[in-house]
PDB file of C-alpha atoms and ligand atoms in Angstrom:
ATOM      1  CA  UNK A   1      25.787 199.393 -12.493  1.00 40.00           C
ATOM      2  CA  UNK A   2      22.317 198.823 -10.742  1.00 43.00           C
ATOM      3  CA  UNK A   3      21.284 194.905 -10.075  1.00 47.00           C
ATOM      4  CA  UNK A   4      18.397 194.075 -12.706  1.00 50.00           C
ATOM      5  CA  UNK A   5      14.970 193.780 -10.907  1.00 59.00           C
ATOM      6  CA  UNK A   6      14.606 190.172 -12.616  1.00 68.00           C
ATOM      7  CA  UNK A   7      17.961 188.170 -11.800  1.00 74.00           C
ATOM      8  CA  UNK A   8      18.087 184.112 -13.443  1.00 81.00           C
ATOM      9  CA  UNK A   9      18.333 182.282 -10.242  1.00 79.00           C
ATOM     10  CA  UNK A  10      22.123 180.513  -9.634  1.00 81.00           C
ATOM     11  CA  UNK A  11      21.744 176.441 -10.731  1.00 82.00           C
ATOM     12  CA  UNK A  12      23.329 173.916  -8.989  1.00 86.00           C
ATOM     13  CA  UNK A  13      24.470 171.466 -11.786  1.00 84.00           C
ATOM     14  CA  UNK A  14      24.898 168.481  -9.484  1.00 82.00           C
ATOM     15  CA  UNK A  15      24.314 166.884  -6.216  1.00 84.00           C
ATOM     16  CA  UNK A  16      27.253 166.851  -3.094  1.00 82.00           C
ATOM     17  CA  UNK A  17      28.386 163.705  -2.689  1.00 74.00           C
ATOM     18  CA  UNK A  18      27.761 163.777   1.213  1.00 86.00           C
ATOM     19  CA  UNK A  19      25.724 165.517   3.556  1.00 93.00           C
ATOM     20  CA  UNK A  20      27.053 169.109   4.905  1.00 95.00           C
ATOM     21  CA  UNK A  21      26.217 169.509   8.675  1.00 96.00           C
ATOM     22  CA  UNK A  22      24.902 172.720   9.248  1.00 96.00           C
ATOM     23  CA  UNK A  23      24.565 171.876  13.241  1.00 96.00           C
ATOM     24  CA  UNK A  24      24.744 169.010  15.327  1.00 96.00           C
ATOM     25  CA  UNK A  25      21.557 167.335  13.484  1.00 97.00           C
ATOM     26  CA  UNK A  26      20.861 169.525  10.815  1.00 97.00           C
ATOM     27  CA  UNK A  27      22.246 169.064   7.349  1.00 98.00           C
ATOM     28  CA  UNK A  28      22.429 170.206   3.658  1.00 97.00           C
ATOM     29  CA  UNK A  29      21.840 167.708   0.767  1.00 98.00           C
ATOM     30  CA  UNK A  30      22.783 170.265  -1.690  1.00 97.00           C
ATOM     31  CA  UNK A  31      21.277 169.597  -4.779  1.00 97.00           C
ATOM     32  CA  UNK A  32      20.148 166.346  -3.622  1.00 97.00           C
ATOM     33  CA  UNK A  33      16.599 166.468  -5.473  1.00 98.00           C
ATOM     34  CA  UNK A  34      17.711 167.212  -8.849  1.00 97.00           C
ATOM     35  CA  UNK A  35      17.710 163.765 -10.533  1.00 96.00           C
ATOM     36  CA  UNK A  36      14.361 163.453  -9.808  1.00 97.00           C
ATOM     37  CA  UNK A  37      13.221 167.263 -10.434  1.00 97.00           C
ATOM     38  CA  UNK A  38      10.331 166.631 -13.317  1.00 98.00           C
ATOM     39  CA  UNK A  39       8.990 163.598 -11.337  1.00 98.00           C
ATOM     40  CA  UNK A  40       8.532 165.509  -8.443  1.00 98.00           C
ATOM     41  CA  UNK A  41       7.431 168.958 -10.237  1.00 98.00           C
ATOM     42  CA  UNK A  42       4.889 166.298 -11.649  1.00 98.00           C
ATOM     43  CA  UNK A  43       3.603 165.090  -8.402  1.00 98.00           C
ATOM     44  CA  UNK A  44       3.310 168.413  -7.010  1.00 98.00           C
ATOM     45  CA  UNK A  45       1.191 169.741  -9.516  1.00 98.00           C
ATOM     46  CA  UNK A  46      -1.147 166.863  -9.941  1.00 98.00           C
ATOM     47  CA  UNK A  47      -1.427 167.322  -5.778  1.00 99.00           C
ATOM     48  CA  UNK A  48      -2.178 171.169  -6.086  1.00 98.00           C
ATOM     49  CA  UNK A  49      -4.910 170.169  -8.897  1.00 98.00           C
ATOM     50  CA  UNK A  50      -6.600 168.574  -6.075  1.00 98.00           C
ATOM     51  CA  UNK A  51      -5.880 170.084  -3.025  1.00 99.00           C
ATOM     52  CA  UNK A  52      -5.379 173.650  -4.390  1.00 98.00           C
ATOM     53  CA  UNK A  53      -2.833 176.550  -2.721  1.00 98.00           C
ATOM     54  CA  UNK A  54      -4.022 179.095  -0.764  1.00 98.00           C
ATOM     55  CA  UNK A  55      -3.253 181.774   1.626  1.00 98.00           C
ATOM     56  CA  UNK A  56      -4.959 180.669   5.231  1.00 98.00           C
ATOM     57  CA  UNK A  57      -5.536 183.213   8.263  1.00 98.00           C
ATOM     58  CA  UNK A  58      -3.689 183.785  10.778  1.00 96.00           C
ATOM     59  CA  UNK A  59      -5.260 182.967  14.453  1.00 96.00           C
ATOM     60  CA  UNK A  60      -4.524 186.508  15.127  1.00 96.00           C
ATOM     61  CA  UNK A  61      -6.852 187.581  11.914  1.00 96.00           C
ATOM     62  CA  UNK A  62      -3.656 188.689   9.597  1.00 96.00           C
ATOM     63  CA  UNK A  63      -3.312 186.667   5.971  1.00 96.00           C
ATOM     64  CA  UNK A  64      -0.281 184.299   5.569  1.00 96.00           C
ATOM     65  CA  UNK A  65       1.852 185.307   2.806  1.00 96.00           C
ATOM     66  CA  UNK A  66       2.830 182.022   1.842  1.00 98.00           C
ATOM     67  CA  UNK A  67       0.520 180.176  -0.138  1.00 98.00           C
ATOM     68  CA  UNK A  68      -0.254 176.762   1.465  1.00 98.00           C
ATOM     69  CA  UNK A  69      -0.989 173.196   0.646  1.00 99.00           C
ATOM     70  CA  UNK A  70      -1.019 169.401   1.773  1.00 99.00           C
ATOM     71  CA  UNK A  71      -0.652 165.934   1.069  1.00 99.00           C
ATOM     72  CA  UNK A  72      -0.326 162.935   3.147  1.00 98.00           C
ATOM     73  CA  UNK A  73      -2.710 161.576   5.999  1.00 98.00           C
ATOM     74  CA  UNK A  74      -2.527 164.909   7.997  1.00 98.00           C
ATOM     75  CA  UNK A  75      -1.949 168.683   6.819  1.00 98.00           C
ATOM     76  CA  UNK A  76      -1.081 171.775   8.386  1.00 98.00           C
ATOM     77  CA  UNK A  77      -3.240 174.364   8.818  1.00 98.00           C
ATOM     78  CA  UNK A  78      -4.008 177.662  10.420  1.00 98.00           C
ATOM     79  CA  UNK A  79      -7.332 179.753  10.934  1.00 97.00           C
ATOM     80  CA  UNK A  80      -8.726 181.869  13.376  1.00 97.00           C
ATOM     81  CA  UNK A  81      -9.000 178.739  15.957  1.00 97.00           C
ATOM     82  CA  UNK A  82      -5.313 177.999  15.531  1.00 97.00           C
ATOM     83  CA  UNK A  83      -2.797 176.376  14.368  1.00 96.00           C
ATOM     84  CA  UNK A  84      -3.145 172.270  14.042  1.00 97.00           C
ATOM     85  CA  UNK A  85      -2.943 169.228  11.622  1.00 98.00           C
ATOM     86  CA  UNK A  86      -6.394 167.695  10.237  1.00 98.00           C
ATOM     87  CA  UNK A  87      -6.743 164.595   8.443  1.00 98.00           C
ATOM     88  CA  UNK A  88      -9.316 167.204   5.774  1.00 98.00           C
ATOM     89  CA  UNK A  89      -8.973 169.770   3.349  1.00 98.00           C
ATOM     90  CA  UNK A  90     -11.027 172.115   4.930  1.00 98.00           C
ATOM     91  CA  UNK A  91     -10.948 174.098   1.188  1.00 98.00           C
ATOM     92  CA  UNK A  92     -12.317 170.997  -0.593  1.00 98.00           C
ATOM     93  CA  UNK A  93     -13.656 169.086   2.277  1.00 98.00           C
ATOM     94  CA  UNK A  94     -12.136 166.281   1.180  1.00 98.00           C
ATOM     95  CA  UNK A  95      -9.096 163.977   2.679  1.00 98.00           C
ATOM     96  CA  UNK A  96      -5.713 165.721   1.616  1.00 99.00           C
ATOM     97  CA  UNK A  97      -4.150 164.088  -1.323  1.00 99.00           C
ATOM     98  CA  UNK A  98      -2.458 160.842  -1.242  1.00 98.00           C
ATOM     99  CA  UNK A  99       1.165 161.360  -0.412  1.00 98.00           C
ATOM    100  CA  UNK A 100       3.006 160.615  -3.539  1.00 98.00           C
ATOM    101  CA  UNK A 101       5.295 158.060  -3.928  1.00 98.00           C
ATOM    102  CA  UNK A 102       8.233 159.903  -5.454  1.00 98.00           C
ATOM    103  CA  UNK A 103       7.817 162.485  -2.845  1.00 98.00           C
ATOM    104  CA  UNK A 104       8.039 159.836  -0.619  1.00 98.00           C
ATOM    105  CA  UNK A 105      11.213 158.062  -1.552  1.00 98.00           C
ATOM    106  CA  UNK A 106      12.768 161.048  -1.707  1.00 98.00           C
ATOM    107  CA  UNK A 107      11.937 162.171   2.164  1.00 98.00           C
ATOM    108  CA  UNK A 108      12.410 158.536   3.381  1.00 98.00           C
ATOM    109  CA  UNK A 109      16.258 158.191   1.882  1.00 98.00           C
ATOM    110  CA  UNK A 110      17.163 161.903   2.596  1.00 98.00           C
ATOM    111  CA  UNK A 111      16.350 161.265   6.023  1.00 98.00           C
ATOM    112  CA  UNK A 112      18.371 157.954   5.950  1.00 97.00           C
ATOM    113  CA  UNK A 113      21.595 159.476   4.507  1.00 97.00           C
ATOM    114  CA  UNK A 114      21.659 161.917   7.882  1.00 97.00           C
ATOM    115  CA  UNK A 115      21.344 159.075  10.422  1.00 97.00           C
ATOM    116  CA  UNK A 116      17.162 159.103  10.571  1.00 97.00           C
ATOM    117  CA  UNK A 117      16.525 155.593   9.296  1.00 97.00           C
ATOM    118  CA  UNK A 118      13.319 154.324   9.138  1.00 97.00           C
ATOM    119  CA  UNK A 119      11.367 157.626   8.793  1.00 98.00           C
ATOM    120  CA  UNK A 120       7.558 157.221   7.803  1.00 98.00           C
ATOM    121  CA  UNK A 121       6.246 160.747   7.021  1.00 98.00           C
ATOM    122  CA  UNK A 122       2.296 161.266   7.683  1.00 98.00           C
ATOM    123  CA  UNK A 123       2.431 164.773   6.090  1.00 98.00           C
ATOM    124  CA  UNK A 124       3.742 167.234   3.762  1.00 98.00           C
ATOM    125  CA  UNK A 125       3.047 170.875   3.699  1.00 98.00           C
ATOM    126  CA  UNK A 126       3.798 172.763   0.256  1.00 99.00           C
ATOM    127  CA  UNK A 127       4.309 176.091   0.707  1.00 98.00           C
ATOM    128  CA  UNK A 128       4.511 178.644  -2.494  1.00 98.00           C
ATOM    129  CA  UNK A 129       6.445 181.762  -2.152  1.00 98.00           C
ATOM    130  CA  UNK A 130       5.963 184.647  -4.619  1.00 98.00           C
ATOM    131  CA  UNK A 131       8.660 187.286  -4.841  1.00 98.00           C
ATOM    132  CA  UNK A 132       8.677 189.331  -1.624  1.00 97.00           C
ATOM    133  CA  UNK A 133       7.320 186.561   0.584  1.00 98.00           C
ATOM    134  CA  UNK A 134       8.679 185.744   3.419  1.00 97.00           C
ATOM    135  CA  UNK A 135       8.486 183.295   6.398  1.00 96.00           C
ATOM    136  CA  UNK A 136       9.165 184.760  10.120  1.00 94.00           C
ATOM    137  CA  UNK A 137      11.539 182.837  12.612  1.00 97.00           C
ATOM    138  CA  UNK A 138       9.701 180.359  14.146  1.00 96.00           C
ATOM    139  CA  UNK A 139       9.360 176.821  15.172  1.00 96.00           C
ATOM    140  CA  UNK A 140       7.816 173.781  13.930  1.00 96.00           C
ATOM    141  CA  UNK A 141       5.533 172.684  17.117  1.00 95.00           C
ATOM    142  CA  UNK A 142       2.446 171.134  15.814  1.00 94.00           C
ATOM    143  CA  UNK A 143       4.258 167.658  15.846  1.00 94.00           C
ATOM    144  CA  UNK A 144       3.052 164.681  18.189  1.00 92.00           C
ATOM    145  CA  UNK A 145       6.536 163.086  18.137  1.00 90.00           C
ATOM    146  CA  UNK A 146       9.775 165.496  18.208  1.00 94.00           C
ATOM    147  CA  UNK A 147      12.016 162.265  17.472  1.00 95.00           C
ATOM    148  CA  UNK A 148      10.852 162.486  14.178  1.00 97.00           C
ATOM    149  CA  UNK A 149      13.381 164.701  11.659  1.00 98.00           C
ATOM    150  CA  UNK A 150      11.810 167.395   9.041  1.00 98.00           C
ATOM    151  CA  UNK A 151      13.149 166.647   5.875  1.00 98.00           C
ATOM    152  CA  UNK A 152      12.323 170.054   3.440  1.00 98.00           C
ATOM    153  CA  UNK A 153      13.082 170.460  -0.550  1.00 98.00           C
ATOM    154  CA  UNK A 154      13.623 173.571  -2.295  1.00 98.00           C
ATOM    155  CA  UNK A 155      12.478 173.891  -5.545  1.00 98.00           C
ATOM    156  CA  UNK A 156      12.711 177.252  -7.903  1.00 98.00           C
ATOM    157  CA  UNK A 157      14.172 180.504  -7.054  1.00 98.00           C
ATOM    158  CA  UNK A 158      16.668 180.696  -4.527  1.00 98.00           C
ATOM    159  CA  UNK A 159      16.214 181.410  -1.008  1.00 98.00           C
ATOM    160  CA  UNK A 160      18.011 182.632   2.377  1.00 98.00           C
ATOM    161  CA  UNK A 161      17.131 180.784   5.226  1.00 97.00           C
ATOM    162  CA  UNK A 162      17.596 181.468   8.563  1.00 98.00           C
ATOM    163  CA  UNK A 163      19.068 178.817  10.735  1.00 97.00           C
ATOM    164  CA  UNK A 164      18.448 180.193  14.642  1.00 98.00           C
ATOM    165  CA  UNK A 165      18.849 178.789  17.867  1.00 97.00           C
ATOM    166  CA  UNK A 166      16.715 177.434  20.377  1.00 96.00           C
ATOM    167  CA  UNK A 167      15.515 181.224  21.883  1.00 97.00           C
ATOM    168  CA  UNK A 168      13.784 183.707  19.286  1.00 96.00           C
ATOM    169  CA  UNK A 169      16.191 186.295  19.998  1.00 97.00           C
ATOM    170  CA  UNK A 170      19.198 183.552  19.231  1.00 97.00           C
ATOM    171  CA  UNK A 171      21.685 185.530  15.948  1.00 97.00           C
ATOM    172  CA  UNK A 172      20.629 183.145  12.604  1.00 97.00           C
ATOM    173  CA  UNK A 173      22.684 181.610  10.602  1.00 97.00           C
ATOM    174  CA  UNK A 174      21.832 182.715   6.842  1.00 97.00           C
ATOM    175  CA  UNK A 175      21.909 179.851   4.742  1.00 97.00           C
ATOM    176  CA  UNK A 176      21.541 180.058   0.552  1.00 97.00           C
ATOM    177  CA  UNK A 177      19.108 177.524  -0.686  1.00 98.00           C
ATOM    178  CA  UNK A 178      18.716 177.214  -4.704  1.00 98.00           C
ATOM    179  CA  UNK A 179      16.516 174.639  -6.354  1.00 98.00           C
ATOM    180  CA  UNK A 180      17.136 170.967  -5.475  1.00 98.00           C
ATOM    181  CA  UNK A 181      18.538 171.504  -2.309  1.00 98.00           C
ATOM    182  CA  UNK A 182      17.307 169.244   0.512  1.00 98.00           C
ATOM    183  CA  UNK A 183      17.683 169.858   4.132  1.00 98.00           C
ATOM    184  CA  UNK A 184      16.904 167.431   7.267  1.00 98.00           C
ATOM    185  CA  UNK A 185      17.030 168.159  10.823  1.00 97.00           C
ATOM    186  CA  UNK A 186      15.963 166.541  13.573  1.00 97.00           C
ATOM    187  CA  UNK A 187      17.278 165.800  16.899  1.00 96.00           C
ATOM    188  CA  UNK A 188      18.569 168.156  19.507  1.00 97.00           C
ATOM    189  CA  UNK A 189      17.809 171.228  16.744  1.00 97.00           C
ATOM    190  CA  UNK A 190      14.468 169.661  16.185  1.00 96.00           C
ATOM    191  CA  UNK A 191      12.979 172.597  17.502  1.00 97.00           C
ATOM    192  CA  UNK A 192      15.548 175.272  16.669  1.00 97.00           C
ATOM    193  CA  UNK A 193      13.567 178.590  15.495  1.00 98.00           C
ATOM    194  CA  UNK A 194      13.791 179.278  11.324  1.00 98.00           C
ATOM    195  CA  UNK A 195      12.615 181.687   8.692  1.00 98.00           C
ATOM    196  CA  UNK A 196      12.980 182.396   5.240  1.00 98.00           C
ATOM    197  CA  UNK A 197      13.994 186.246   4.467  1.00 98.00           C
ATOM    198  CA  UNK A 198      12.037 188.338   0.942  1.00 98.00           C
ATOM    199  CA  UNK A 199      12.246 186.266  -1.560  1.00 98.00           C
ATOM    200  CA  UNK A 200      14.066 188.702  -4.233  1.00 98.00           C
ATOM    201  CA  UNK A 201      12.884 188.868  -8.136  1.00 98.00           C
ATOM    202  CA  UNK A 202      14.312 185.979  -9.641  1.00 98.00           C
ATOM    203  CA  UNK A 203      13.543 183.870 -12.492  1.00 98.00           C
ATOM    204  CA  UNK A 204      13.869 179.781 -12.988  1.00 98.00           C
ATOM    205  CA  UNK A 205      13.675 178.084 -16.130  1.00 97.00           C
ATOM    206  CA  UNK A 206      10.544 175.499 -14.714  1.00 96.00           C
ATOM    207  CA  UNK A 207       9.134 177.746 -12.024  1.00 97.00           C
ATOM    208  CA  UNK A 208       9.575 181.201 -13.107  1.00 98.00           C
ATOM    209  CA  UNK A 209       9.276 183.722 -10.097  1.00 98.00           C
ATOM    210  CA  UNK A 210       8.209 181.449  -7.191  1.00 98.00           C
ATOM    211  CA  UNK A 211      10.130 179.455  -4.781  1.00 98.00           C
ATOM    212  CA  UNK A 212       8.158 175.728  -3.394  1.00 98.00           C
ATOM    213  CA  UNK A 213       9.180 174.243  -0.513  1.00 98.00           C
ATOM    214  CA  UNK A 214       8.222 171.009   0.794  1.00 98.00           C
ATOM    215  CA  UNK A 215       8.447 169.602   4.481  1.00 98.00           C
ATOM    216  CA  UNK A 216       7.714 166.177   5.576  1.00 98.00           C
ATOM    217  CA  UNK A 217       6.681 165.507   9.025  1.00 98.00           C
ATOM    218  CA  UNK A 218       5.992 162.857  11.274  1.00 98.00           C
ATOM    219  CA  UNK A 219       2.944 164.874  12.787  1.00 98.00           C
ATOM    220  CA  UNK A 220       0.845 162.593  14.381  1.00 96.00           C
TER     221      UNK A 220
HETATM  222  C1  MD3 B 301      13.969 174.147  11.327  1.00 89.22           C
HETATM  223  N1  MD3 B 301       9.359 176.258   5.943  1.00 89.22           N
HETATM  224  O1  MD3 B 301       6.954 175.210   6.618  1.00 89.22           O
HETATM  225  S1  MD3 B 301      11.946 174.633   5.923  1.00 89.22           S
HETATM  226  C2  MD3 B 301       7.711 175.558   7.546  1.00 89.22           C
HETATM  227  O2  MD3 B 301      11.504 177.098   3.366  1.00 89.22           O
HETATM  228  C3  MD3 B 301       9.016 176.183   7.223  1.00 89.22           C
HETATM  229  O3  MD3 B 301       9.348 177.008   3.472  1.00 89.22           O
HETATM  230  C4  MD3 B 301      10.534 176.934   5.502  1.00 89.22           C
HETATM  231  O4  MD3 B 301       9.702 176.607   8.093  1.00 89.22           O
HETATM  232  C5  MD3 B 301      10.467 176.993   4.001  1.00 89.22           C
HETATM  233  O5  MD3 B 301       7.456 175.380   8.750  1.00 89.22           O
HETATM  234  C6  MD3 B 301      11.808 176.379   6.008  1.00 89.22           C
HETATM  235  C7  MD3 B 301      13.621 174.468   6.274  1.00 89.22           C
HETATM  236  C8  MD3 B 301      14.221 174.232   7.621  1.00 89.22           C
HETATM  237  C9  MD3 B 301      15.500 173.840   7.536  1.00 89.22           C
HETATM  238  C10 MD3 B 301      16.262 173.563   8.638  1.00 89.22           C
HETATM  239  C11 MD3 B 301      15.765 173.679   9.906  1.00 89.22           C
HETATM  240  C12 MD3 B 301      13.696 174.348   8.879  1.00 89.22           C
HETATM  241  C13 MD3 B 301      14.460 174.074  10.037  1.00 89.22           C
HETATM  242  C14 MD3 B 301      16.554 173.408  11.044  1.00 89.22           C
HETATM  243  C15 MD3 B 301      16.040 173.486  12.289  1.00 89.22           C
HETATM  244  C16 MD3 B 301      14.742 173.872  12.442  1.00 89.22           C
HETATM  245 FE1   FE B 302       9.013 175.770   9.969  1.00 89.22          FE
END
């Protein structure tokens, strides 16, 4: 029997009770943004209304494949000049959208359940992944303060992320992520390098093809 080109993505039905540590400050929420799934699917699309997605250039000239957004006091973005955060859309010239308050909440007591109490993030970045996209190993660098923890949600199809190690040429860990799932790292693998792998043809019931993920930072 072949594999159908258009497998229903797995569901998680409920949240783990306690964080899963992945490494020494990184952990799994699994499932962890499910009770509040419509609020946030809500947020995010009245955020992309105003701050649309789109695919931004590389400083090297190429076109990312992920399809980018912001909200918060500062986004991320990258263009020919580099990569950086700006208080401005530069698509809408306009200050990025307000960082909703669900979206919020959610970052603020994910964080707090792994040990990061207190964190304040200044920015999200919503990235969109269509099938075949994929994110390559990096790290996250842009950051003023690396005491700060990432806290990202997966929403949609599922994902395999790679979990690496503090060189580029450091073996990854390959770690499922399905819709709901929350990770937070921070830390001694604050800087640890990560990518997402092809997203494969999937379908989900509210997102159909596409995988979003969010990451709140503390960036400046
Ligand atoms: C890093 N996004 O936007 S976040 C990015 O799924 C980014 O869209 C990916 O990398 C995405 O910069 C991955 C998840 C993540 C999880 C755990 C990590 C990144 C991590 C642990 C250490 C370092
Ligand atoms: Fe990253």
């Amino acid at each position: 029997m072949t594999d159908s080109p258009h497998i229903s993505t797995s569901q998680r039905l409920f949240e783990s009770d306690a964080p899963q540590a992945l490494a020494a400050a990184t952990f799994l929420l699994a499932g962890f943004a499910l009770a509040r799934q419509h609020e946030l699917l809500g947020e995010i699309e009245q955020v992309l209304r105003e701050s649309p997605l789109r695919h931004m250039q590389t400083p090297g000239g190429f076109t990312m494949s992920v399809a980018m957004s912001n909200c918060g006091a500062l986004g991320w973005v990258s263009d020919r000049k580099g990569y950086r955060y700006t208080p401005m859309d530069p698509l809408t010239n306009a200050p990025w959208p307000v960082l909703p308050s669900c979206m919020q909440q959610l970052a603020t007591e994910a964080a707090a359940l792994c040990g990061f109490a207190g964190f304040m993030p200044d920015a999200c970045l919503i990235n969109r992944y269509a099938p075949g996209t994929r994110m390559s190993l990096h790290q996250d660098k842009n950051e003023v303060d690396y005491s700060a923890p990432i806290v990202s949600v997966s929403l949609g199809v599922d994902a395999a992320f790679q979990l690496g190690g503090m060189q580029r040429s450091d073996k990854p860990l390959r770690i499922g992520l399905q819709h709901g799932d929350v990770l937070v790292w921070g830390g001694e693998d604050r800087l640890r390098f990560h990518g997402v792998l092809p997203i494969k043809p999937q379908h989900h019931p509210l997102m159909g093809p596409d995988r979003i993920n969010l990451t709140f930072r503390k960036a400046g």
